[in-house]
Tab-separated table of C-alpha atoms and ligand atoms in Angstrom:
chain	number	residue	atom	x	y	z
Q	1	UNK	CA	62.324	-48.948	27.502
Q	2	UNK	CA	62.086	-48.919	31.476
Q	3	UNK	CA	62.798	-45.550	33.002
Q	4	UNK	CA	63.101	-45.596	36.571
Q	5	UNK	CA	61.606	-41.548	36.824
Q	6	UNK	CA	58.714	-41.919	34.828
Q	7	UNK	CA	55.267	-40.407	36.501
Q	8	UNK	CA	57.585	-39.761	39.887
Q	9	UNK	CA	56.205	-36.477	41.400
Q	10	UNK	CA	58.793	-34.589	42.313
Q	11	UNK	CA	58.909	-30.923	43.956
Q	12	UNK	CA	61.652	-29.009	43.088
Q	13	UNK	CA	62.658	-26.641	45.113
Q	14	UNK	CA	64.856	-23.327	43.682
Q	15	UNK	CA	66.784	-20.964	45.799
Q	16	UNK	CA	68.808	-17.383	45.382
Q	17	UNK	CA	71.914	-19.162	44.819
Q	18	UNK	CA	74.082	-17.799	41.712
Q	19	UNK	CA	73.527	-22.120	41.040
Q	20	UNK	CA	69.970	-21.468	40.029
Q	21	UNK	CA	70.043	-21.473	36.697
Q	22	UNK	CA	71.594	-25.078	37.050
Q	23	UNK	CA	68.021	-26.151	38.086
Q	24	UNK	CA	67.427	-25.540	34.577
Q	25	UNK	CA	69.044	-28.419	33.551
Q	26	UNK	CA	67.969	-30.789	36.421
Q	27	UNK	CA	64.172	-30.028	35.748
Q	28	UNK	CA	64.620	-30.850	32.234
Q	29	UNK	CA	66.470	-33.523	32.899
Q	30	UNK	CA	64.051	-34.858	35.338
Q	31	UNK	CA	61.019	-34.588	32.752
Q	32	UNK	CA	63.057	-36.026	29.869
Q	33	UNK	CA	63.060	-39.013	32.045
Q	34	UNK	CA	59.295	-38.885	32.457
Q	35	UNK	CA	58.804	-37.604	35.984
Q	36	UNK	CA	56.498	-35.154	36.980
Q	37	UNK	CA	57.921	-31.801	38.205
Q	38	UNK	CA	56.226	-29.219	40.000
Q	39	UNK	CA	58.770	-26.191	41.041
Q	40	UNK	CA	58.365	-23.910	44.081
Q	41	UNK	CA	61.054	-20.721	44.016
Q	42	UNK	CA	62.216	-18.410	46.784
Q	43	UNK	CA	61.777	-14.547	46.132
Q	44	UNK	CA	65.439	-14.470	45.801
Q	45	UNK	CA	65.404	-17.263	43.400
Q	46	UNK	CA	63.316	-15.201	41.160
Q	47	UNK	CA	65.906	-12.932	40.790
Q	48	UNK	CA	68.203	-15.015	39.407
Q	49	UNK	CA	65.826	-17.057	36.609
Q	50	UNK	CA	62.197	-15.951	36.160
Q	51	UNK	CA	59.148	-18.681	37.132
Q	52	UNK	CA	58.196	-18.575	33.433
Q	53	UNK	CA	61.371	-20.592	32.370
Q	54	UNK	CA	60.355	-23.316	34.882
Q	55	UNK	CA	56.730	-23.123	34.112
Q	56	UNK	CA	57.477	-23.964	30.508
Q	57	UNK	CA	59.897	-26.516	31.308
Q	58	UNK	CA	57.205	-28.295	33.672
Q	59	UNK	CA	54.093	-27.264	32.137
Q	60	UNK	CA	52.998	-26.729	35.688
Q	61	UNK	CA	52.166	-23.197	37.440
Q	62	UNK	CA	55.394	-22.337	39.555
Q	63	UNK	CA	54.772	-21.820	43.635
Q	64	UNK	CA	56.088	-18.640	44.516
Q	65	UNK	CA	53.904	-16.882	46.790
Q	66	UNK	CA	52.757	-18.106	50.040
Q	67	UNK	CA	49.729	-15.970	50.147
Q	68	UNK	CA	47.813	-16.161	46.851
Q	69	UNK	CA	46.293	-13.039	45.790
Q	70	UNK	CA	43.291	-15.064	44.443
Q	71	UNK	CA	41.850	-16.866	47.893
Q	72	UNK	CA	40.269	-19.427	45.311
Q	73	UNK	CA	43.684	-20.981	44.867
Q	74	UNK	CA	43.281	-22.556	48.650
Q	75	UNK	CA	46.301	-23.362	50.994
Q	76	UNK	CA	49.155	-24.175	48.572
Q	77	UNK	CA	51.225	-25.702	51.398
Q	78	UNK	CA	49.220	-27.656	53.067
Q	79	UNK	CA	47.945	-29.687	49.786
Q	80	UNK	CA	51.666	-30.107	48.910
Q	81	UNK	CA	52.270	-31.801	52.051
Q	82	UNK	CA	51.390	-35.525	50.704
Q	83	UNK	CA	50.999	-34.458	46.993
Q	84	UNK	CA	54.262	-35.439	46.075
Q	85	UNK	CA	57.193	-38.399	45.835
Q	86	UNK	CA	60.055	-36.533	46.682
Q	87	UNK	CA	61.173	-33.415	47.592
Q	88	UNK	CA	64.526	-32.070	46.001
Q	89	UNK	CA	65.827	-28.222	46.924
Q	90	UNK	CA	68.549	-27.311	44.222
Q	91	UNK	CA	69.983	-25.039	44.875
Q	92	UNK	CA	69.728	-24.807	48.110
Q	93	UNK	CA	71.103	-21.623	49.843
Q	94	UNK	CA	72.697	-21.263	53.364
Q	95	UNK	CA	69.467	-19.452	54.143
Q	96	UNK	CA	67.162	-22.675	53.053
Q	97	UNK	CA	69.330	-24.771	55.443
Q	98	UNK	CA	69.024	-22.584	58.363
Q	99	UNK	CA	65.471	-22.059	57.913
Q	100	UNK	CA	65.255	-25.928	57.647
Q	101	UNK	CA	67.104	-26.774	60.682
Q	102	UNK	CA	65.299	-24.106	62.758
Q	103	UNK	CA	61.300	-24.395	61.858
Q	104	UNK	CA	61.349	-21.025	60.157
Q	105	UNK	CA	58.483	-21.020	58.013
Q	106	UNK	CA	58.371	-17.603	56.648
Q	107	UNK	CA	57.647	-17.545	52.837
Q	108	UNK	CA	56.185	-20.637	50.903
Q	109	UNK	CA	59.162	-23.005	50.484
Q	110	UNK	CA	60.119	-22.933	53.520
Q	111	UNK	CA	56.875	-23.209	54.880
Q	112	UNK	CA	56.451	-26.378	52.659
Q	113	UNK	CA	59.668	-27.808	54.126
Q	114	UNK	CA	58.306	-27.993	57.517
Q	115	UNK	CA	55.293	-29.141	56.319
Q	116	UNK	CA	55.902	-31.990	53.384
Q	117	UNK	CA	56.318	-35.626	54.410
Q	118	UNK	CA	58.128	-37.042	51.377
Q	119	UNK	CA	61.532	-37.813	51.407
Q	120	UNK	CA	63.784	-34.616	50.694
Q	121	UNK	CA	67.348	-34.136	49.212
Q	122	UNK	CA	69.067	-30.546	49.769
Q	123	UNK	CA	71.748	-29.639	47.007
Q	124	UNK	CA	73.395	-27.006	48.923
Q	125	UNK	CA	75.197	-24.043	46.605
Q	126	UNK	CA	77.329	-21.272	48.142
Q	127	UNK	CA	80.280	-19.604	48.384
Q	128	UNK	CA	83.413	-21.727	50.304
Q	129	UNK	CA	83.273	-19.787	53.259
Q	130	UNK	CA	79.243	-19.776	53.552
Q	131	UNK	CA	79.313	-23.800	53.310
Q	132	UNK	CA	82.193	-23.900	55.587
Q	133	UNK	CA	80.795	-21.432	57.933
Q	134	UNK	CA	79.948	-23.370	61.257
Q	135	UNK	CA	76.111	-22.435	61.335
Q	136	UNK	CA	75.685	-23.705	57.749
Q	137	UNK	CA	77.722	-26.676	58.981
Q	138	UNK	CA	75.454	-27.111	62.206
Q	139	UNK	CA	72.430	-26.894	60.114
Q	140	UNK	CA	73.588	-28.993	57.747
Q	141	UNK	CA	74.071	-31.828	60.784
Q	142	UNK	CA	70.625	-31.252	61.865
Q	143	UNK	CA	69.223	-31.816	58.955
Q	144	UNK	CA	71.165	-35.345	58.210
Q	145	UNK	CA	70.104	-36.420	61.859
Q	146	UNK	CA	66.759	-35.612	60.574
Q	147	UNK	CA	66.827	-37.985	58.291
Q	148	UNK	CA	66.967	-35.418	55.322
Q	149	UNK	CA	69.822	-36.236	52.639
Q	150	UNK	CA	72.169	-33.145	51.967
Q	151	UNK	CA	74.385	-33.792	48.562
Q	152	UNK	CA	78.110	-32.521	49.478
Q	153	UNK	CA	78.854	-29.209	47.173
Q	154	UNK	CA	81.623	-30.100	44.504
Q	155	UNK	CA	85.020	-28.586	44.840
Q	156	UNK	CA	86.220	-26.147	42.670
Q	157	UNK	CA	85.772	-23.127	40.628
Q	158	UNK	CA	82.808	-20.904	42.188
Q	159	UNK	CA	81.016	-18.218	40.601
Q	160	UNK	CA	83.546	-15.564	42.228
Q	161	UNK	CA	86.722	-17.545	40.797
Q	162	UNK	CA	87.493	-18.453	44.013
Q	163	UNK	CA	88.260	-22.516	44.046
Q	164	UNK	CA	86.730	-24.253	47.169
Q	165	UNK	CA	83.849	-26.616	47.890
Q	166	UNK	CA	80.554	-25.145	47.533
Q	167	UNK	CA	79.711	-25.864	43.553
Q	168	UNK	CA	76.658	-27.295	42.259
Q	169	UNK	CA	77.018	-30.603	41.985
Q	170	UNK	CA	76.709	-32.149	38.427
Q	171	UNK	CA	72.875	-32.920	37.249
Q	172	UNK	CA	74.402	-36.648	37.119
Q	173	UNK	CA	75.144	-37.278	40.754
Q	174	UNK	CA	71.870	-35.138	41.869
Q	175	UNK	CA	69.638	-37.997	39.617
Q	176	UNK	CA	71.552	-40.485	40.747
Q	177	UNK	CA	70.699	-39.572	44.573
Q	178	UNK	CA	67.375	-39.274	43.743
Q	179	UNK	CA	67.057	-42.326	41.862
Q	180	UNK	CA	68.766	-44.147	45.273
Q	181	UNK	CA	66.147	-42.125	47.884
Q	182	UNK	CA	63.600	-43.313	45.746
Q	183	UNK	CA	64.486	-46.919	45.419
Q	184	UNK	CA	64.860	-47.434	41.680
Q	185	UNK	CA	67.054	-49.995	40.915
Q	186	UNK	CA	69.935	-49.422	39.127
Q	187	UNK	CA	70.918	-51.901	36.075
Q	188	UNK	CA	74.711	-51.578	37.070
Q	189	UNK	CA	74.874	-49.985	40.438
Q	190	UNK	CA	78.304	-50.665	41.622
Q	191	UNK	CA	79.822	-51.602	38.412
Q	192	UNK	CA	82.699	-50.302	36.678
Q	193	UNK	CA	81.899	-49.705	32.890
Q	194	UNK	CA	84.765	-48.758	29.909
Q	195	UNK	CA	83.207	-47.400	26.907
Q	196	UNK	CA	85.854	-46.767	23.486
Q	197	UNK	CA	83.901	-44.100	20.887
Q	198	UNK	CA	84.520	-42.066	17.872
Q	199	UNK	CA	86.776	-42.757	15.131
Q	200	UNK	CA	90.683	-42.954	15.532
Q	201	UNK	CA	93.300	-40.745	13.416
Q	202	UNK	CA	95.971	-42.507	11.639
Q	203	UNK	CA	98.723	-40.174	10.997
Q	204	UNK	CA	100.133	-39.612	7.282
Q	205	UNK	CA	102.643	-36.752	8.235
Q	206	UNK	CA	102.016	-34.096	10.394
Q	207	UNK	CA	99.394	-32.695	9.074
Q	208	UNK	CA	97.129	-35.329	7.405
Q	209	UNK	CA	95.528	-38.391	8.519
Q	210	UNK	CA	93.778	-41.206	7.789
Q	211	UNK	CA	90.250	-41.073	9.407
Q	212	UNK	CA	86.393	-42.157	9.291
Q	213	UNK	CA	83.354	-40.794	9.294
Q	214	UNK	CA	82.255	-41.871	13.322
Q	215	UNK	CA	80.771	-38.749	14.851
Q	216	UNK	CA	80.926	-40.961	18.169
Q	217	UNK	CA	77.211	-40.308	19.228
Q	218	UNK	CA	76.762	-43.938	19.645
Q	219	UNK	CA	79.728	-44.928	21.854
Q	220	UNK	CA	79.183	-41.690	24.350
Q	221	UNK	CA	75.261	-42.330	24.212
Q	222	UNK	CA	76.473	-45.661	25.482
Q	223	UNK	CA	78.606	-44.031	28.285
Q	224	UNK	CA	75.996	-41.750	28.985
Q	225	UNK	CA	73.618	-44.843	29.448
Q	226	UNK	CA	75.758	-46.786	31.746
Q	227	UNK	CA	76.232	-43.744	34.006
Q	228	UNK	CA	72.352	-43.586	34.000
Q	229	UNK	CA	72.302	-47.055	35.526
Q	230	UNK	CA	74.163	-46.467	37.836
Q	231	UNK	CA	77.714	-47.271	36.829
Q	232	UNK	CA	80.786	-45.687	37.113
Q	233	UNK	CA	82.208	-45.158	33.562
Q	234	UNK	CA	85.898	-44.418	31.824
Q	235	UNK	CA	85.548	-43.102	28.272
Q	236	UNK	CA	87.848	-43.689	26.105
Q	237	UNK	CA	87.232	-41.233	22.978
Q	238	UNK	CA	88.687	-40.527	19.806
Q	239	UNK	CA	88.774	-37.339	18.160
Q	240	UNK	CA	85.121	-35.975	18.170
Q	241	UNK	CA	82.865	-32.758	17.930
Q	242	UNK	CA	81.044	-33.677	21.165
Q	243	UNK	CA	81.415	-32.457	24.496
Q	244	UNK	CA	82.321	-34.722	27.498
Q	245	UNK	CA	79.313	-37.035	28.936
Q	246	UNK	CA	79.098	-35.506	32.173
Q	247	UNK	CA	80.047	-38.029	35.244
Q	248	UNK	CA	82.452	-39.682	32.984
Q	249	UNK	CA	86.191	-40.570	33.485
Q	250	UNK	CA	87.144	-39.485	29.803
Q	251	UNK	CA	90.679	-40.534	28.412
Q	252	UNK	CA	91.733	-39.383	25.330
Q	253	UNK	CA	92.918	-41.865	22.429
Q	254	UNK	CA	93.667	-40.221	19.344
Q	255	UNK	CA	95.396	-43.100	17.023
Q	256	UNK	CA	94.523	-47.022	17.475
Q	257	UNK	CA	97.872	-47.650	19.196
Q	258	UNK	CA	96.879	-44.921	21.598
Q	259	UNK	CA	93.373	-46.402	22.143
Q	260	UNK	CA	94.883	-49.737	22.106
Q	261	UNK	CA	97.228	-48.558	24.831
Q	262	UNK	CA	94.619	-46.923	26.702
Q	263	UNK	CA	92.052	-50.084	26.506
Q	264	UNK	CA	94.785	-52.123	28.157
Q	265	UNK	CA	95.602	-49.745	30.716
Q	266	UNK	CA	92.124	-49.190	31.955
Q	267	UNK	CA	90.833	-52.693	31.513
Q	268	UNK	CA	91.741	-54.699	34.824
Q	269	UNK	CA	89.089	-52.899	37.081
Q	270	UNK	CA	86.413	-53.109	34.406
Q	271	UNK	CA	83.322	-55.041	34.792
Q	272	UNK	CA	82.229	-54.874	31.213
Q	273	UNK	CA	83.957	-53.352	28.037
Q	274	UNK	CA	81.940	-52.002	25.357
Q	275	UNK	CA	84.188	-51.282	22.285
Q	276	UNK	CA	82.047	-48.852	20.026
Q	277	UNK	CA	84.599	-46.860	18.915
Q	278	UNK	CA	85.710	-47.505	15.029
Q	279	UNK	CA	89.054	-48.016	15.134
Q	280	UNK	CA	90.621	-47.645	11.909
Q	281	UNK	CA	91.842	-50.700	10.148
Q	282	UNK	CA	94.244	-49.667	8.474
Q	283	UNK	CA	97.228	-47.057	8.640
Q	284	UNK	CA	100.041	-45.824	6.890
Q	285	UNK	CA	103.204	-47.892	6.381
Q	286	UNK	CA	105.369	-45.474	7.680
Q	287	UNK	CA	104.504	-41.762	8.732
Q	288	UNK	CA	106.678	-39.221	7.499
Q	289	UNK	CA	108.352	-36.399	9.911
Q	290	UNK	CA	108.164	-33.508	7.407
Q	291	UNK	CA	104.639	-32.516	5.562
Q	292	UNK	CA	104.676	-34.157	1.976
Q	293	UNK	CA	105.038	-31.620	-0.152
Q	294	UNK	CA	102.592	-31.338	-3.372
Q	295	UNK	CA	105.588	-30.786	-5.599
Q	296	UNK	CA	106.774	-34.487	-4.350
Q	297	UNK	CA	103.765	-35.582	-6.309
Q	298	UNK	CA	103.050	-38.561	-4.566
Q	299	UNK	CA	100.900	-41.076	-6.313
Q	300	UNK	CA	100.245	-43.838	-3.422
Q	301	UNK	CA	99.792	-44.254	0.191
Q	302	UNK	CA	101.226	-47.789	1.829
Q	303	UNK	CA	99.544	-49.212	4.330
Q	304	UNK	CA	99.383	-51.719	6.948
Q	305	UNK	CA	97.061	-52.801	9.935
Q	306	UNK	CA	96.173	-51.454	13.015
Q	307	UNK	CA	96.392	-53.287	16.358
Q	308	UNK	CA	93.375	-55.735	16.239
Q	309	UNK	CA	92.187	-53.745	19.806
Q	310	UNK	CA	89.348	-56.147	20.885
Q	311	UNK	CA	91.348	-59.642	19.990
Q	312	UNK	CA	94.748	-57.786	21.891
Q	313	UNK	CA	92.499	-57.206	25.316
Q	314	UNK	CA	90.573	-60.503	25.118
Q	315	UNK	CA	93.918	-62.352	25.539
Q	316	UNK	CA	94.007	-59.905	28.570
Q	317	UNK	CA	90.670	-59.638	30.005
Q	318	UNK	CA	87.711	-62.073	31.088
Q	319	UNK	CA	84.725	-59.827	31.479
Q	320	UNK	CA	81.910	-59.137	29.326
Q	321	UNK	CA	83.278	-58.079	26.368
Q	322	UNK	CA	80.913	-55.719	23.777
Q	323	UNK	CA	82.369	-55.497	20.222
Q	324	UNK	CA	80.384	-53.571	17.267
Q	325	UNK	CA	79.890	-54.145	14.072
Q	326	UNK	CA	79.547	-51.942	11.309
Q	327	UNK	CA	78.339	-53.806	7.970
Q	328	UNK	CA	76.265	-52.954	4.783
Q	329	UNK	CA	72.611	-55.220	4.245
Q	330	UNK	CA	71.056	-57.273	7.057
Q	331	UNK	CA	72.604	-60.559	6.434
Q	332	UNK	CA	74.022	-61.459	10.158
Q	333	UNK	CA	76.419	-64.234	9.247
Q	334	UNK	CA	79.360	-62.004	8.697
Q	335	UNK	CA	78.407	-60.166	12.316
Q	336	UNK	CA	78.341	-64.019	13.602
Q	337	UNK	CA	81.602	-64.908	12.177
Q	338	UNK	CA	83.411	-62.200	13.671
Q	339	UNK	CA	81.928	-62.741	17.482
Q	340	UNK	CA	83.567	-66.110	17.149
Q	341	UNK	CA	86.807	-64.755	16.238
Q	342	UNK	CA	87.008	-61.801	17.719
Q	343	UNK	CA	85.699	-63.946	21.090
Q	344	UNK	CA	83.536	-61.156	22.448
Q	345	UNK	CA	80.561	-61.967	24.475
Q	346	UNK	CA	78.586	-59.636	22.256
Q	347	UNK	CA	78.564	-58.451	18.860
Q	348	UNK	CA	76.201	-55.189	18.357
Q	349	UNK	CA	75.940	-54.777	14.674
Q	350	UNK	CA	74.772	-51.807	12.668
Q	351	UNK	CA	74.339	-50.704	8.968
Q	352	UNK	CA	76.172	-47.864	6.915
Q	353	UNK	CA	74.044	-48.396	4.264
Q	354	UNK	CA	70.535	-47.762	5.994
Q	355	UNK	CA	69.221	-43.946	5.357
Q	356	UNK	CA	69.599	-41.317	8.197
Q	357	UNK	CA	70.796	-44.291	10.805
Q	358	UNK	CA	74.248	-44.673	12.021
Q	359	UNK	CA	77.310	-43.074	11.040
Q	360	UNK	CA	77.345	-39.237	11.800
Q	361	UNK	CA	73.373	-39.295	13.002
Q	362	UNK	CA	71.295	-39.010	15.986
Q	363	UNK	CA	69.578	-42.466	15.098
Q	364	UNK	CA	70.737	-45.976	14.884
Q	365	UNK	CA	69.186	-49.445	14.331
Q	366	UNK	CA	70.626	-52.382	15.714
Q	367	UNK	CA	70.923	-56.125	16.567
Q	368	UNK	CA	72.467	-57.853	19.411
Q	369	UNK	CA	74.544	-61.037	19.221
Q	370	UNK	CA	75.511	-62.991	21.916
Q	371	UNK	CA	78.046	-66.023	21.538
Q	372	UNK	CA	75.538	-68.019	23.257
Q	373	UNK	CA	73.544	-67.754	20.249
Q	374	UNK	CA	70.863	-65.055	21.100
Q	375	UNK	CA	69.777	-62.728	18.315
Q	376	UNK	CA	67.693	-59.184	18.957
Q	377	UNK	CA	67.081	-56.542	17.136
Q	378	UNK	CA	66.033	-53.444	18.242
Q	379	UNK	CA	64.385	-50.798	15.725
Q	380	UNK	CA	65.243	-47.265	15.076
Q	381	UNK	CA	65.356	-45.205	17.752
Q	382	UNK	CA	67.581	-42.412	19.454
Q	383	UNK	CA	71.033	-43.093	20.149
Q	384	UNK	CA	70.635	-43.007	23.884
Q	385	UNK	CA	67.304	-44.920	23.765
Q	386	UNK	CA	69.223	-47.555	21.513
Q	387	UNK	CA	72.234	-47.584	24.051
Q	388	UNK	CA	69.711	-47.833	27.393
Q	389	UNK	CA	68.320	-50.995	25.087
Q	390	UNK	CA	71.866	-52.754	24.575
Q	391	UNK	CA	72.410	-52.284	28.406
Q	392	UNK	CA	69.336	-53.600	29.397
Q	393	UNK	CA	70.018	-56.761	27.095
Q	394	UNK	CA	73.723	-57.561	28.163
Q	395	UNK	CA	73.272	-56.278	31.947
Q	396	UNK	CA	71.442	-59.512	32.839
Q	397	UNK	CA	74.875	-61.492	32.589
Q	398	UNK	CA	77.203	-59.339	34.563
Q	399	UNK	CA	77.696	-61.344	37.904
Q	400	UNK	CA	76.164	-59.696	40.669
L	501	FMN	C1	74.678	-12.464	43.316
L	501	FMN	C2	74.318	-13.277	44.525
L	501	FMN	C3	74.646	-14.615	44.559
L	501	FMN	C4	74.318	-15.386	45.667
L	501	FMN	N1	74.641	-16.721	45.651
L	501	FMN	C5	74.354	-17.453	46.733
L	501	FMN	C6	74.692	-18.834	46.740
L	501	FMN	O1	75.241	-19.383	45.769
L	501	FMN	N2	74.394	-19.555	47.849
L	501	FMN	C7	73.789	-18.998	48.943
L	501	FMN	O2	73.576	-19.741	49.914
L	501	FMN	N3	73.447	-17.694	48.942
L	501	FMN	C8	73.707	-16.921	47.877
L	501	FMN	N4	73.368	-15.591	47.876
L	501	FMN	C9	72.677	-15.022	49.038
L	501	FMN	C10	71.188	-15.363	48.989
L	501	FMN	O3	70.624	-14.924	47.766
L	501	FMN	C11	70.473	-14.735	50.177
L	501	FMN	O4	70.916	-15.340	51.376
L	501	FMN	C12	68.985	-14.857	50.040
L	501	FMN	O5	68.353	-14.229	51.147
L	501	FMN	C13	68.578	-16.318	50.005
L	501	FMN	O6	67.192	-16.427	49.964
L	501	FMN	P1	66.433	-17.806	49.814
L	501	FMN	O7	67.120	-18.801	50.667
L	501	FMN	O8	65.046	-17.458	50.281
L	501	FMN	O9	66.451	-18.161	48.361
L	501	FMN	C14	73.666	-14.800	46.787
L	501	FMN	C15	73.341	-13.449	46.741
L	501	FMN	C16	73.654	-12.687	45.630
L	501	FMN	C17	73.294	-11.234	45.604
């Protein structure tokens, strides 16, 4: 699998911003994508997460001190200066910005700052008032005619429950700026992606249902993908134990008519659908208003079809359209069968019967139909890796 990050050096830079633990996330983020981190902290920063977290996160010493105590170690600074890809200082306080903007160089990161000649990305973090403050402002505008890229904060709740602009932004959007400054390409850059997951919840009364055993895993690893290459994504989920994919529009669809309804809503602005949710096929004649009482002693359940979701939107839709399969042995015909049918563009089809794969696990094994007659399987592997795989496959027929 092609990942965009792998052996990119990148300096992180972490500042005394309440935000700092969120560098947490974005260096193991960065890693799990195969770059190479190296982290430099402010004094201040150390007061809010130690060095050792990052070290182990990076396997690399972290920079903190601008004059080693052992003169052995050399100049730290000015080997950073070329040593690196890209520089990336999240969080980065009011203070950082200043110093930036002015040529202060009085403790080790920002000394590197006015020394390092590698692209570099400022994540500014503060309070509402601190970002809107007209010297963080003016540095700020320095800084961009410089050249340097400063991420907008997020609005909304800050660490002192005030709501204003000045949060972290999410990991997402920092990797995706990154991935733009350093010129990977994105699969579906521009692209509008809608991604169904989970099961759905057929209603018996109110209490009971009619369910299956989708954990969802697959469909948000999907969503998760897409918004990794650079699309912008709507999930439409069914009732699941997962929390939301960060960076995704998520709609909620509990029953099929919901997700049915939901599907069509959402579908006009899509460039691709992928449905991976599993709808359920069936659901109960009629449900009744009042709980069915055990003394009733009911002895059978009627039932009648769902909405068929992916033939309903194909009379409505003309993009690439992703259906999935779920099917017992490896005999494709059945899978084959259904593409035509159903008219999807793809058919991804996957096993129930295939030990620790699939339903309710982190794994999955798949193959890829297309209705122009392509065939490709991909072996086990991690959700996510599985779902970066599909996308990679399909992506090349999106029109540019
Ligand atoms: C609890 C606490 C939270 C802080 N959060 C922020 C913040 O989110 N953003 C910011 O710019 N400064 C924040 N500050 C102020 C900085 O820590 C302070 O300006 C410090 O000197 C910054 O140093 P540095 O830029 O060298 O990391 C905070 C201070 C404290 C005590």
């Amino acid at each position: 699998m092609t990942s965009g990050l792998k052996d990119k050096r990148i300096l992180v830079g972490v500042c005394g911003s309440i935000a700092a633990y969120k560098a947490c996330d974005l260096v193991r983020r960065l890693r799990k994508e195969g770059a190479d981190v190296t982290v430099a902290m402010t004094e201040a920063a150390t007061q809010f997460v130690g060095p050792t977290t990052f070290a182990a996160f990076t396997t690399h010493p972290v920079l903190v001190h601008q004059f080693p105590t052992d003169p052995e170690q050399g100049v730290p600074h000015v080997e950073i200066a070329e040593a690196f890809d890209l520089m990336v200082v999240a969080p980065a306080t009011a203070d950082i910005l200043g110093k930036a903007a002015h040529a202060i160089a009085d403790d080790l990161l920002s000394t590197i700052l006015n020394i390092i000649d590698v692209p570099i990305l400022f994540v500014p973090a503060m309070n509402f008032r601190m970002w809107r403050n007209p010297a963080t402002q003016d540095a700020v505008s320095r800084l961009r005619g410089w050249g340097r890229r400063i991420l907008d904060p997020d609005e909304g709740d800050l660490a002192t429950l005030h709501v204003g602009v000045g949060r972290f932004p999410e990991t997402e959007s920092i990797l995706s700026e990154i991935r733009g400054m350093l010129d990977i390409p994105q699969l579906l850059a521009g692209k509008r992606v809608l991604v169904t997951a989970g099961p759905t919840r057929e209603p018996v009364d109110p209490v009971r249902f009619l369910s299956n055993r989708s954990s969802g895993k697959m469909g948000y690893a999907l969503a998760a993908a897409a918004r990794d290459f650079g699309a912008e994504v709507t999930l439409i989920s069914g009732p699941v134990a997962l929390d939301p994919v960060p960076g995704c529009r998520m709609v909620p669809g509990t029953t099929a008519e919901e997700m049915l309804a939901a599907v069509m809503h959402e579908c006009g602005s899509q460039d691709m659908l992928i449905m991976a949710a599993a709808v359920a096929d069936f659901q109960p004649d009629q449900a009744r208003d009042k709980k069915i009482s055990r003394s009733s002693k009911p002895t059978a359940l009627s039932l009648k079809p769902t909405p068929d979701i992916i033939k309903a939107v194909r009379k409505e839709y003309d993009g690439t359209l992703v259906a999935f399969s779920l099917q017992a042995g490896s005999d494709l015909e059945p899978a084959r069968k259904k593409l035509l049918d159903k008219k999807a563009d793809y058919m991804v089809v996957n096993r129930y019967d295939e030990s620790g794969m699939g339903f309710e696990t982190d794994m999955n094994h798949v193959w890829v139909l297309s209705a122009a007659g392509t065939e490709q399987e991909i072996p086990p592997d991690n959700k996510l890796s599985i779902a970066k795989q599909i996308l990679e496959i399909i992506a090349q027929d999106i029109p540019q």
